PDB file of C-alpha atoms in Angstrom:
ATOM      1  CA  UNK A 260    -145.097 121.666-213.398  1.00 79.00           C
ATOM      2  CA  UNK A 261    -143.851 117.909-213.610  1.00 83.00           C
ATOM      3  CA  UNK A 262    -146.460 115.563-213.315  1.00 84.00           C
ATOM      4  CA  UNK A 263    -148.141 111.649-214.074  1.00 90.00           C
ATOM      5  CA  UNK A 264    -151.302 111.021-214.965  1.00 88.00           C
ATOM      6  CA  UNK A 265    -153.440 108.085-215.438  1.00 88.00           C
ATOM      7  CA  UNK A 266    -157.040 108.882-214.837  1.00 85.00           C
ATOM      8  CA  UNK A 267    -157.218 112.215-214.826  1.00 87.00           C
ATOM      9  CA  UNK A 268    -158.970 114.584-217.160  1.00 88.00           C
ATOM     10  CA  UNK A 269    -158.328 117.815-217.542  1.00 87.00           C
ATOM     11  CA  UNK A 270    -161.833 119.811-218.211  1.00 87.00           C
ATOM     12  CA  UNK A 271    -161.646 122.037-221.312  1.00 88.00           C
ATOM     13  CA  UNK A 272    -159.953 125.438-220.475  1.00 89.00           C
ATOM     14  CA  UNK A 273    -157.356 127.929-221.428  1.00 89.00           C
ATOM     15  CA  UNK A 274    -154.542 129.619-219.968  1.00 90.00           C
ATOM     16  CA  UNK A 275    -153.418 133.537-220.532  1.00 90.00           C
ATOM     17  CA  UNK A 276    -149.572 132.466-221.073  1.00 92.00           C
ATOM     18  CA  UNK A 277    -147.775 130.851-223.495  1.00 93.00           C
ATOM     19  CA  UNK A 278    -147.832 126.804-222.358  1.00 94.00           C
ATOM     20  CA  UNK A 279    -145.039 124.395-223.222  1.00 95.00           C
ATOM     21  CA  UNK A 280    -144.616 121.338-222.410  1.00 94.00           C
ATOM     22  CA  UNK A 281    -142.703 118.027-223.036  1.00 96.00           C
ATOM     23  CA  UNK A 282    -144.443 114.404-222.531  1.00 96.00           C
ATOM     24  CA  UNK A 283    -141.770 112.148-221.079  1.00 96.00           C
ATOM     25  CA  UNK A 284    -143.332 108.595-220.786  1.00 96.00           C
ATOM     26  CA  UNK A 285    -146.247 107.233-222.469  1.00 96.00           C
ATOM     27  CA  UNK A 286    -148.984 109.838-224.209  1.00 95.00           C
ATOM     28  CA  UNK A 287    -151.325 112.200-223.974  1.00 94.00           C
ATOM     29  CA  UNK A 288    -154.404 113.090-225.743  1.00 94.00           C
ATOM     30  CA  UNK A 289    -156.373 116.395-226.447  1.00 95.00           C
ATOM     31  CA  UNK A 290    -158.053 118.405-228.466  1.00 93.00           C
ATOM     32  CA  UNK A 291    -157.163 122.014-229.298  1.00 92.00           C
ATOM     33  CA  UNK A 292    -158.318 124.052-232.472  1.00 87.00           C
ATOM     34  CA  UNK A 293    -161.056 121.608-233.256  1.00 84.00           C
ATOM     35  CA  UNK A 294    -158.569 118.542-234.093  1.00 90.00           C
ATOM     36  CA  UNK A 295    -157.714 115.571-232.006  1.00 94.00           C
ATOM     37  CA  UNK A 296    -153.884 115.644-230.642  1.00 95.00           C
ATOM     38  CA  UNK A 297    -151.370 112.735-229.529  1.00 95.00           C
ATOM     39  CA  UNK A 298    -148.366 114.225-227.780  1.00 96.00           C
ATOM     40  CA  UNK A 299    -146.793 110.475-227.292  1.00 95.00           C
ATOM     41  CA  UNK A 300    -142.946 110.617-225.450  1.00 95.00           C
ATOM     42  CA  UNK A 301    -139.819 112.769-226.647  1.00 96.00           C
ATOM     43  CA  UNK A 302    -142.677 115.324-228.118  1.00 96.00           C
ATOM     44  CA  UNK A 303    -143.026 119.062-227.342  1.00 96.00           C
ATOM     45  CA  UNK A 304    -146.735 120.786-226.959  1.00 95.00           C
ATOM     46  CA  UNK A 305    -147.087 124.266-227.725  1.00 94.00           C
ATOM     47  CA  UNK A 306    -149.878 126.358-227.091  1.00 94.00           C
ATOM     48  CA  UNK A 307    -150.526 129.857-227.834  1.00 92.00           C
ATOM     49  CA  UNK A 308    -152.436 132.244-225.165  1.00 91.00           C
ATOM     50  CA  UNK A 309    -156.645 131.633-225.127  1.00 89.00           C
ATOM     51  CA  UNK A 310    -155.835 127.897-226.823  1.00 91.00           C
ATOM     52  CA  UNK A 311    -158.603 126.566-225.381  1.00 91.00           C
ATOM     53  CA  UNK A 312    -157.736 122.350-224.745  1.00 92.00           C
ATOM     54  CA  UNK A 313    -158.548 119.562-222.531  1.00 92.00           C
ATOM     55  CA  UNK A 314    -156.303 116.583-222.103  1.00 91.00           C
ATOM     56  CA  UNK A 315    -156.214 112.879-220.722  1.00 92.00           C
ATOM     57  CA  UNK A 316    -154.049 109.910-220.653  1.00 93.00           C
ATOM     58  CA  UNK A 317    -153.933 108.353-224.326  1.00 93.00           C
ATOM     59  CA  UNK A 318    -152.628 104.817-222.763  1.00 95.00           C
ATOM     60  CA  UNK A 319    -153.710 102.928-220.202  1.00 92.00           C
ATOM     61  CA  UNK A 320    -150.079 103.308-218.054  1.00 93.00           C
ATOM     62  CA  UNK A 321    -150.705 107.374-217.794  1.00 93.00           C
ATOM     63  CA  UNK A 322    -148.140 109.917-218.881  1.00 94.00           C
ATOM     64  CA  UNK A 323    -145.726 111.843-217.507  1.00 94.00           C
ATOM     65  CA  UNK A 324    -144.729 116.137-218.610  1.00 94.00           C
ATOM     66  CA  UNK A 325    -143.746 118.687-217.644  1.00 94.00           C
ATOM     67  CA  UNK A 326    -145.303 121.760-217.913  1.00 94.00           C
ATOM     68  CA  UNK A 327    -144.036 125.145-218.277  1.00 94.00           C
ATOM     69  CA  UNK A 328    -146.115 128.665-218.916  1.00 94.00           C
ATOM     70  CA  UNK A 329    -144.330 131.819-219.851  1.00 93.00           C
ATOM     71  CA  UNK A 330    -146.209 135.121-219.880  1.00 92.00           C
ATOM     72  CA  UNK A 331    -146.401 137.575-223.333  1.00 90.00           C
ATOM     73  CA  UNK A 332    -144.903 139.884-222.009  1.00 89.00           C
ATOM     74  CA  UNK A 333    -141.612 137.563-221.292  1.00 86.00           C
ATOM     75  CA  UNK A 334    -142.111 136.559-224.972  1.00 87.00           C
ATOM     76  CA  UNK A 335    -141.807 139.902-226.308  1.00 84.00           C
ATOM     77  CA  UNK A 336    -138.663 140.658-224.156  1.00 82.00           C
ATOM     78  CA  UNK A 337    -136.526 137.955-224.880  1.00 77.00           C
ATOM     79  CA  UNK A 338    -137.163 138.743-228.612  1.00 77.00           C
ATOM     80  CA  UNK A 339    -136.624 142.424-228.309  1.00 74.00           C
ATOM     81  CA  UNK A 340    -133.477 141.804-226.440  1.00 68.00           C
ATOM     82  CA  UNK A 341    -132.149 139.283-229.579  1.00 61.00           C
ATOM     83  CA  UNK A 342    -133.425 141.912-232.165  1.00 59.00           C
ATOM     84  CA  UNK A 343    -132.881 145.334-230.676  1.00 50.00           C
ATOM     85  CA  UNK A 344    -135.779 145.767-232.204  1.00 54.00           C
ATOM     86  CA  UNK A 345    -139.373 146.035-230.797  1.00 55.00           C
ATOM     87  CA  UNK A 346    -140.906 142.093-231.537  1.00 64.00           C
ATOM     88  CA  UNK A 347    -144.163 141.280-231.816  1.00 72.00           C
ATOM     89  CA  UNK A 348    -145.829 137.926-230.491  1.00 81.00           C
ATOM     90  CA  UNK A 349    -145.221 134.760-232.450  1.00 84.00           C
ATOM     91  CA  UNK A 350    -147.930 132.663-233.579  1.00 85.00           C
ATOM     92  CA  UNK A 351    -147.157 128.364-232.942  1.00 89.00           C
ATOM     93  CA  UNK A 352    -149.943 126.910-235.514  1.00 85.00           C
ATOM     94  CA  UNK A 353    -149.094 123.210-234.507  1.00 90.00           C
ATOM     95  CA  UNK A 354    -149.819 122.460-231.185  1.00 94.00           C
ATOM     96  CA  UNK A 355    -147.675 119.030-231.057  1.00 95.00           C
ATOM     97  CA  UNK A 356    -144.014 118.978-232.186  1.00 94.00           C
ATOM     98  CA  UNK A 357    -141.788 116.321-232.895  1.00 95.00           C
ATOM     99  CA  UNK A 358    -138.232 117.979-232.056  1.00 94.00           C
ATOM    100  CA  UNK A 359    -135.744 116.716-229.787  1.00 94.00           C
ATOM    101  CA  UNK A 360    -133.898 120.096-229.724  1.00 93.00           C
ATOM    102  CA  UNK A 361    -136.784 122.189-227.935  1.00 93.00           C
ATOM    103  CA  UNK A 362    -137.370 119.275-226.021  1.00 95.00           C
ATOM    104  CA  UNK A 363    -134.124 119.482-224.619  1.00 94.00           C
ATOM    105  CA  UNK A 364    -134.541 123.234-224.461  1.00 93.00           C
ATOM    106  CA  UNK A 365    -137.676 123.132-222.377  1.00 95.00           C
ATOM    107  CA  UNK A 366    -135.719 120.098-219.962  1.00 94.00           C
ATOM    108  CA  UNK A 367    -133.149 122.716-219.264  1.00 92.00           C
ATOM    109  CA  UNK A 368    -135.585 125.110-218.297  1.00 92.00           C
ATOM    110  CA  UNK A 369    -137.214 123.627-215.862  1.00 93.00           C
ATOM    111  CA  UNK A 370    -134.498 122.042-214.296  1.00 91.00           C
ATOM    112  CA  UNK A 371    -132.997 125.909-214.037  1.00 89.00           C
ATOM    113  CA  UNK A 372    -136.216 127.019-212.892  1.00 90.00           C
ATOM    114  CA  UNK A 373    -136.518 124.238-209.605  1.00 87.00           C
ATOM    115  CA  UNK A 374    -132.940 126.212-207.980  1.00 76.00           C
ATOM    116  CA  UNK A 375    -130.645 126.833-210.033  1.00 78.00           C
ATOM    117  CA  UNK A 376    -129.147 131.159-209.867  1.00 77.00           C
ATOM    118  CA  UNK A 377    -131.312 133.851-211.169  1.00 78.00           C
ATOM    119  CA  UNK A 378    -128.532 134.368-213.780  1.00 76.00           C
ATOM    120  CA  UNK A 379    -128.997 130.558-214.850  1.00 77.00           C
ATOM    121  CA  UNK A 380    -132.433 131.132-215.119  1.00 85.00           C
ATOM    122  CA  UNK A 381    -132.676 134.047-217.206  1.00 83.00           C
ATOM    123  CA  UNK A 382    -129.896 132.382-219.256  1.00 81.00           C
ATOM    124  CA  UNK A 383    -132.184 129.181-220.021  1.00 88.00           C
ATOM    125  CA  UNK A 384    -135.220 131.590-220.664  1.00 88.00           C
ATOM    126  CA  UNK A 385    -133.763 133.645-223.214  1.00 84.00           C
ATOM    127  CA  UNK A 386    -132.044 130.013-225.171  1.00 86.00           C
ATOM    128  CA  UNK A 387    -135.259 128.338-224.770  1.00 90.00           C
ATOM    129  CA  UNK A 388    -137.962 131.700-225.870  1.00 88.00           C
ATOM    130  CA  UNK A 389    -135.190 131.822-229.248  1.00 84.00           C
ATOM    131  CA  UNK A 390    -135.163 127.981-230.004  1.00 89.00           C
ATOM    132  CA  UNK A 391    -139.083 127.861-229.461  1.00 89.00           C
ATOM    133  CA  UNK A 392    -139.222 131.008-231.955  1.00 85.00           C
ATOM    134  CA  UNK A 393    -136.641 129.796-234.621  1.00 86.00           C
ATOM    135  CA  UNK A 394    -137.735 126.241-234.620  1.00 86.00           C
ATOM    136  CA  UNK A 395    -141.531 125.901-233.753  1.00 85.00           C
ATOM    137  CA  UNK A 396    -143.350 128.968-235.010  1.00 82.00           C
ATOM    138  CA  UNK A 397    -144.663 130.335-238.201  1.00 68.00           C
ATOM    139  CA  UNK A 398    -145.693 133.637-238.378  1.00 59.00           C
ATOM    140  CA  UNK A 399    -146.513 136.664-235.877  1.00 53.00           C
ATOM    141  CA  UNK A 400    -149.531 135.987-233.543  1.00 46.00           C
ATOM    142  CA  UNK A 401    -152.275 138.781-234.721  1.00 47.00           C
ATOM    143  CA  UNK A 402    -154.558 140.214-232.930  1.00 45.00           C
ATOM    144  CA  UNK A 403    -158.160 138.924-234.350  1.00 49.00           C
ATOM    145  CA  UNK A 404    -160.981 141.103-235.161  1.00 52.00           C
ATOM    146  CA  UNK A 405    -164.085 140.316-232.332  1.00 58.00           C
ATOM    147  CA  UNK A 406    -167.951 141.515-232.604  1.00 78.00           C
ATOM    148  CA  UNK A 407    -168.549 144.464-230.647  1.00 90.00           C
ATOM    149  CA  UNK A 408    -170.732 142.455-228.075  1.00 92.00           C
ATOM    150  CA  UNK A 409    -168.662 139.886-227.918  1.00 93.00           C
ATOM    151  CA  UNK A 410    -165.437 141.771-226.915  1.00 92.00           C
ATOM    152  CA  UNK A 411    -167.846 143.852-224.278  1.00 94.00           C
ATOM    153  CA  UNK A 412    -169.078 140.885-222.922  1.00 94.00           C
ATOM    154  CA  UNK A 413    -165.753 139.268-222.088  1.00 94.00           C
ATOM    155  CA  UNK A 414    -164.674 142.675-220.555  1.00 95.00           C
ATOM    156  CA  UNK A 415    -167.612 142.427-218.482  1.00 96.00           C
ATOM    157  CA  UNK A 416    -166.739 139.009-217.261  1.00 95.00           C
ATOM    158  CA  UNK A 417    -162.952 139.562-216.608  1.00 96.00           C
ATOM    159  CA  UNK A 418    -164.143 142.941-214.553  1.00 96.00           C
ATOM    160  CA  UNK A 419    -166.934 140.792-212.484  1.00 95.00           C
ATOM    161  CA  UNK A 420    -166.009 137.116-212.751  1.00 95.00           C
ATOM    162  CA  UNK A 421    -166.873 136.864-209.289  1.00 94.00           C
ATOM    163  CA  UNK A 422    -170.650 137.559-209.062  1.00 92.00           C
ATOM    164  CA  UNK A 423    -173.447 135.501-210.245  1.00 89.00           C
ATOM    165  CA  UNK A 424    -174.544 137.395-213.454  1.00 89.00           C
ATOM    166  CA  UNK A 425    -177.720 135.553-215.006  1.00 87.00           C
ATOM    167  CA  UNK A 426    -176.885 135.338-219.106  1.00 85.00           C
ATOM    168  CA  UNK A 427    -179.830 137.666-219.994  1.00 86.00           C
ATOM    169  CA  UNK A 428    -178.091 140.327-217.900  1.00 91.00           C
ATOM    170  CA  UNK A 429    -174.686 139.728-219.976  1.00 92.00           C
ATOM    171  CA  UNK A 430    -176.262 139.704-223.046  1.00 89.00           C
ATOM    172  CA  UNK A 431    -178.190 143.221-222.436  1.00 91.00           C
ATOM    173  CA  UNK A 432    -174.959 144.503-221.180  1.00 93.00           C
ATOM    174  CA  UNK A 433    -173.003 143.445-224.243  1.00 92.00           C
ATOM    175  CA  UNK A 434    -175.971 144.435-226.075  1.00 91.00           C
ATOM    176  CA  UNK A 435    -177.404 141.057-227.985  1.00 88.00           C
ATOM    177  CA  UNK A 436    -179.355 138.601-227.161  1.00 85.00           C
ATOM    178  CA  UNK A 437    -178.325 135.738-225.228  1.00 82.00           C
ATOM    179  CA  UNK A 438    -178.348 132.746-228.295  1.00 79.00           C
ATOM    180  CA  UNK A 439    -175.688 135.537-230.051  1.00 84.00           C
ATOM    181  CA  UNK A 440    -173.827 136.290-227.524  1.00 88.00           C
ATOM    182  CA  UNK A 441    -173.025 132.948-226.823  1.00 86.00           C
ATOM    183  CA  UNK A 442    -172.641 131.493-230.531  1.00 84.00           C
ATOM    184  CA  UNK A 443    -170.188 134.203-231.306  1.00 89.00           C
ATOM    185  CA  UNK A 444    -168.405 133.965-227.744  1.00 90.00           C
ATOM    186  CA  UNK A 445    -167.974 129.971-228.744  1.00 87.00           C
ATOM    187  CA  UNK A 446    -166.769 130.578-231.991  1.00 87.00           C
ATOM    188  CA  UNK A 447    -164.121 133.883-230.363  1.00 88.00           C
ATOM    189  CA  UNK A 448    -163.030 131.921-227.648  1.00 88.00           C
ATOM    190  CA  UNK A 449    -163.854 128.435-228.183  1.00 86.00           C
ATOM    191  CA  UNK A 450    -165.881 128.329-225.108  1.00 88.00           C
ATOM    192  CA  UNK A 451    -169.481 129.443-223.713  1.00 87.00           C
ATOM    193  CA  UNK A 452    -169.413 132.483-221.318  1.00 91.00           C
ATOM    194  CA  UNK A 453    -169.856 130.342-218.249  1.00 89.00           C
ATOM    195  CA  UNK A 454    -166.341 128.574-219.056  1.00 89.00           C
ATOM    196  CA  UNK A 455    -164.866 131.539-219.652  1.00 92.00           C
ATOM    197  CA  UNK A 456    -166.300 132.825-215.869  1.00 93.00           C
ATOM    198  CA  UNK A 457    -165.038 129.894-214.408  1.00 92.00           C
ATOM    199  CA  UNK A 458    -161.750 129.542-215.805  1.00 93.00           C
ATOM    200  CA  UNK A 459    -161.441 133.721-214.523  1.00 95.00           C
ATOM    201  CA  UNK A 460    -162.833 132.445-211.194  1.00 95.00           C
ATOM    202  CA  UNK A 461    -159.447 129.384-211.438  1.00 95.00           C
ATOM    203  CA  UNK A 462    -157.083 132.192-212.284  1.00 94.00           C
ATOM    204  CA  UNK A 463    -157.992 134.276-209.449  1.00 97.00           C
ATOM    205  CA  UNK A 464    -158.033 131.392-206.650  1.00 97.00           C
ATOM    206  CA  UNK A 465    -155.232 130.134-208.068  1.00 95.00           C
ATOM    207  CA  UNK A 466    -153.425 133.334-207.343  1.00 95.00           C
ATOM    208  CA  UNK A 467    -155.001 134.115-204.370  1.00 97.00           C
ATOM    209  CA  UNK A 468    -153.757 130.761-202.875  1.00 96.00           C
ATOM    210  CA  UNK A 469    -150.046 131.585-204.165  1.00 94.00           C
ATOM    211  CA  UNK A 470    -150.333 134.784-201.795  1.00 95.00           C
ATOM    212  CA  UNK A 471    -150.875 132.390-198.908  1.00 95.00           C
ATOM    213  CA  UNK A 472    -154.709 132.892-198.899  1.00 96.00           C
ATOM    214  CA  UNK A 473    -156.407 129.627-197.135  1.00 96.00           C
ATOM    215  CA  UNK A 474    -158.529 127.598-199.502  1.00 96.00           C
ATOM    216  CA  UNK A 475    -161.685 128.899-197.841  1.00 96.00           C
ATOM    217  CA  UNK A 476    -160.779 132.303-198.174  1.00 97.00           C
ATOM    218  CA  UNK A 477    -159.501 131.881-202.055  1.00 97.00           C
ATOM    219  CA  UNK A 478    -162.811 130.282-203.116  1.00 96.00           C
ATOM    220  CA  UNK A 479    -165.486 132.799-201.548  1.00 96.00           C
ATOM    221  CA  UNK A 480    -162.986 135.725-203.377  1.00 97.00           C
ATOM    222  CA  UNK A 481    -162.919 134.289-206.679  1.00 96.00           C
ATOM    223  CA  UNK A 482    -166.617 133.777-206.514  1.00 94.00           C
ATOM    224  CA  UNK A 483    -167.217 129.758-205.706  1.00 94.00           C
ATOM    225  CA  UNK A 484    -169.755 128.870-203.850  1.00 89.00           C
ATOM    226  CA  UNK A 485    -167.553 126.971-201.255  1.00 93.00           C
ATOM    227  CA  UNK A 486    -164.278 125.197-200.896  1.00 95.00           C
ATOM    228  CA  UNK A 487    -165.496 122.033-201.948  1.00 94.00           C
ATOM    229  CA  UNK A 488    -166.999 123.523-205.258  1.00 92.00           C
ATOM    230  CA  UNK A 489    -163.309 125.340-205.738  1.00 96.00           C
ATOM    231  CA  UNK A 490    -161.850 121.934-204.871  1.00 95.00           C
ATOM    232  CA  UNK A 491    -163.776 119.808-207.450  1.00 92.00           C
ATOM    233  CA  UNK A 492    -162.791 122.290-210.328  1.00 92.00           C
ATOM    234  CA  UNK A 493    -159.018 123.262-209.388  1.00 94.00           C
ATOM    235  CA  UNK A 494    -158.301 119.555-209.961  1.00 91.00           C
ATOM    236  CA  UNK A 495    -160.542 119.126-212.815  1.00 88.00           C
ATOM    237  CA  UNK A 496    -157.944 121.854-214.492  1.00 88.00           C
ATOM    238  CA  UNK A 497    -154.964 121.664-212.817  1.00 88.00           C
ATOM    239  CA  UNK A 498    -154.705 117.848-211.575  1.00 87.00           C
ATOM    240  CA  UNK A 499    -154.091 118.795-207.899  1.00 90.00           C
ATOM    241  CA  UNK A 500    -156.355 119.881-204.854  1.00 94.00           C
ATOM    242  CA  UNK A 501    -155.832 123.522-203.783  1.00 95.00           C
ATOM    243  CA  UNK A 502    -153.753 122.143-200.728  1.00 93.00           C
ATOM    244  CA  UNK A 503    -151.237 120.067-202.416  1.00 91.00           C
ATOM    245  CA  UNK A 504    -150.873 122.875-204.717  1.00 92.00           C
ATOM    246  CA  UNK A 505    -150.010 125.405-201.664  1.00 90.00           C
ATOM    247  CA  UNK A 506    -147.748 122.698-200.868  1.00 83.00           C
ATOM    248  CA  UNK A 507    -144.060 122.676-201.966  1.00 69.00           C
TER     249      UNK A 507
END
């Protein structure tokens, strides 16, 4: 994703990949892991998997970045491949970085990725995964420890995003009441359990409308009440409508 923004603010929400990204003119502001970030020009942003953030212009001109996600899975490849060894994920505690090097890294990459061979690609992929690795994290991403009720509960919601469950029948399900259930899903996830829905609810249009799907038909699948409710919240978190994202 290359993109400017001036107004635009992007509603609190996480994504399941790995994000990078590189801010190319002016700056960007957001907060992730309970600080305030500046990701002003030159800088790289790195965010691990369920890093929940928001984001807006930090300058009155806008910003311009690019974007680019890259599953675990991917991750965990590339590394294996370098090691011969099985790898496990890699943890990146600091969410802006000030290095030219996996700035240029993540450039390269996304240039490959707009046309350049399959071979190219993979090339750039496996250079960039290893610079981003060496140079920006710390220490292997672990898996953290969740309440009982609060793992069941986002099960729940990731098997049924799409129907309108009332928060008394999540909490019974998950088996608390609905005031713990959603402290201890904020503090888990750094989000309430409606956010969570919603941003399942993205995901799925989202992918649904990369099939081909009409906007119509991606928003009554992933559980919006109409287009014009997917519509207001796709650009809320992605900065584009679902038609000019459909569009090449």
């Amino acid at each position: 994703m290359h993109a400017h923004f001036e107004q635009h603010v992007y509603h609190r929400h996480s994504h399941e990949t790995y994000s990078f990204g590189v801010t190319e003119t002016g700056a960007q502001a957001f907060t992730c892991r309970g600080e305030g970030r500046t990701s002003a020009a030159g800088m790289v942003m790195a965010l691990n998997p369920d890093d929940p953030h928001d984001g807006q212009s930090a300058v009155a001109a806008g910003f311009t970045y690019r974007m680019i996600h890259i599953g675990p899975e991917l991750i965990t490849d590339q590394l294996g491949d370098a090691s011969e060894r099985p790898a496990g994920l890699p943890l990146f505690t600091q969410p802006v970085l000030e290095d030219p090097v996996l700035a240029n890294a993540l450039r390269t990459l996304d240039t490959a990725l707009q046309g350049e061979s399959r071979l190219a690609q993979d090339e750039a992929l496996a250079a960039t995964v290893r610079a981003l690795v060496r140079r920006g994290s710390t220490r292997p991403l672990r898996t953290r420890e969740l309440p009982g009720e609060v793992s069941r509960a986002r099960e729940i919601l990731e098997a049924s995003f799409a129907e309108d469950m009332r928060a008394e029948d999540l909490a019974a399900a998950a088996g608390c009441s609905r005031f713990a259930l959603h402290r201890g899903f904020v503090a888990a996830y750094g989000m309430a359990p409606s956010d969570y829905q919603r941003q399942l609810r993205l995901r799925a249009a989202r992918r649904l409308l990369a099939d081909g799907h009409t906007p119509a038909q991606a928003a009554a699948a992933a559980g919006f009440a109409d287009q014009s409710h997917l519509t207001r919240w796709f650009k809320r978190y992605y900065g584009v409508t679902p038609g000019r994202f459909q569009r090449p």
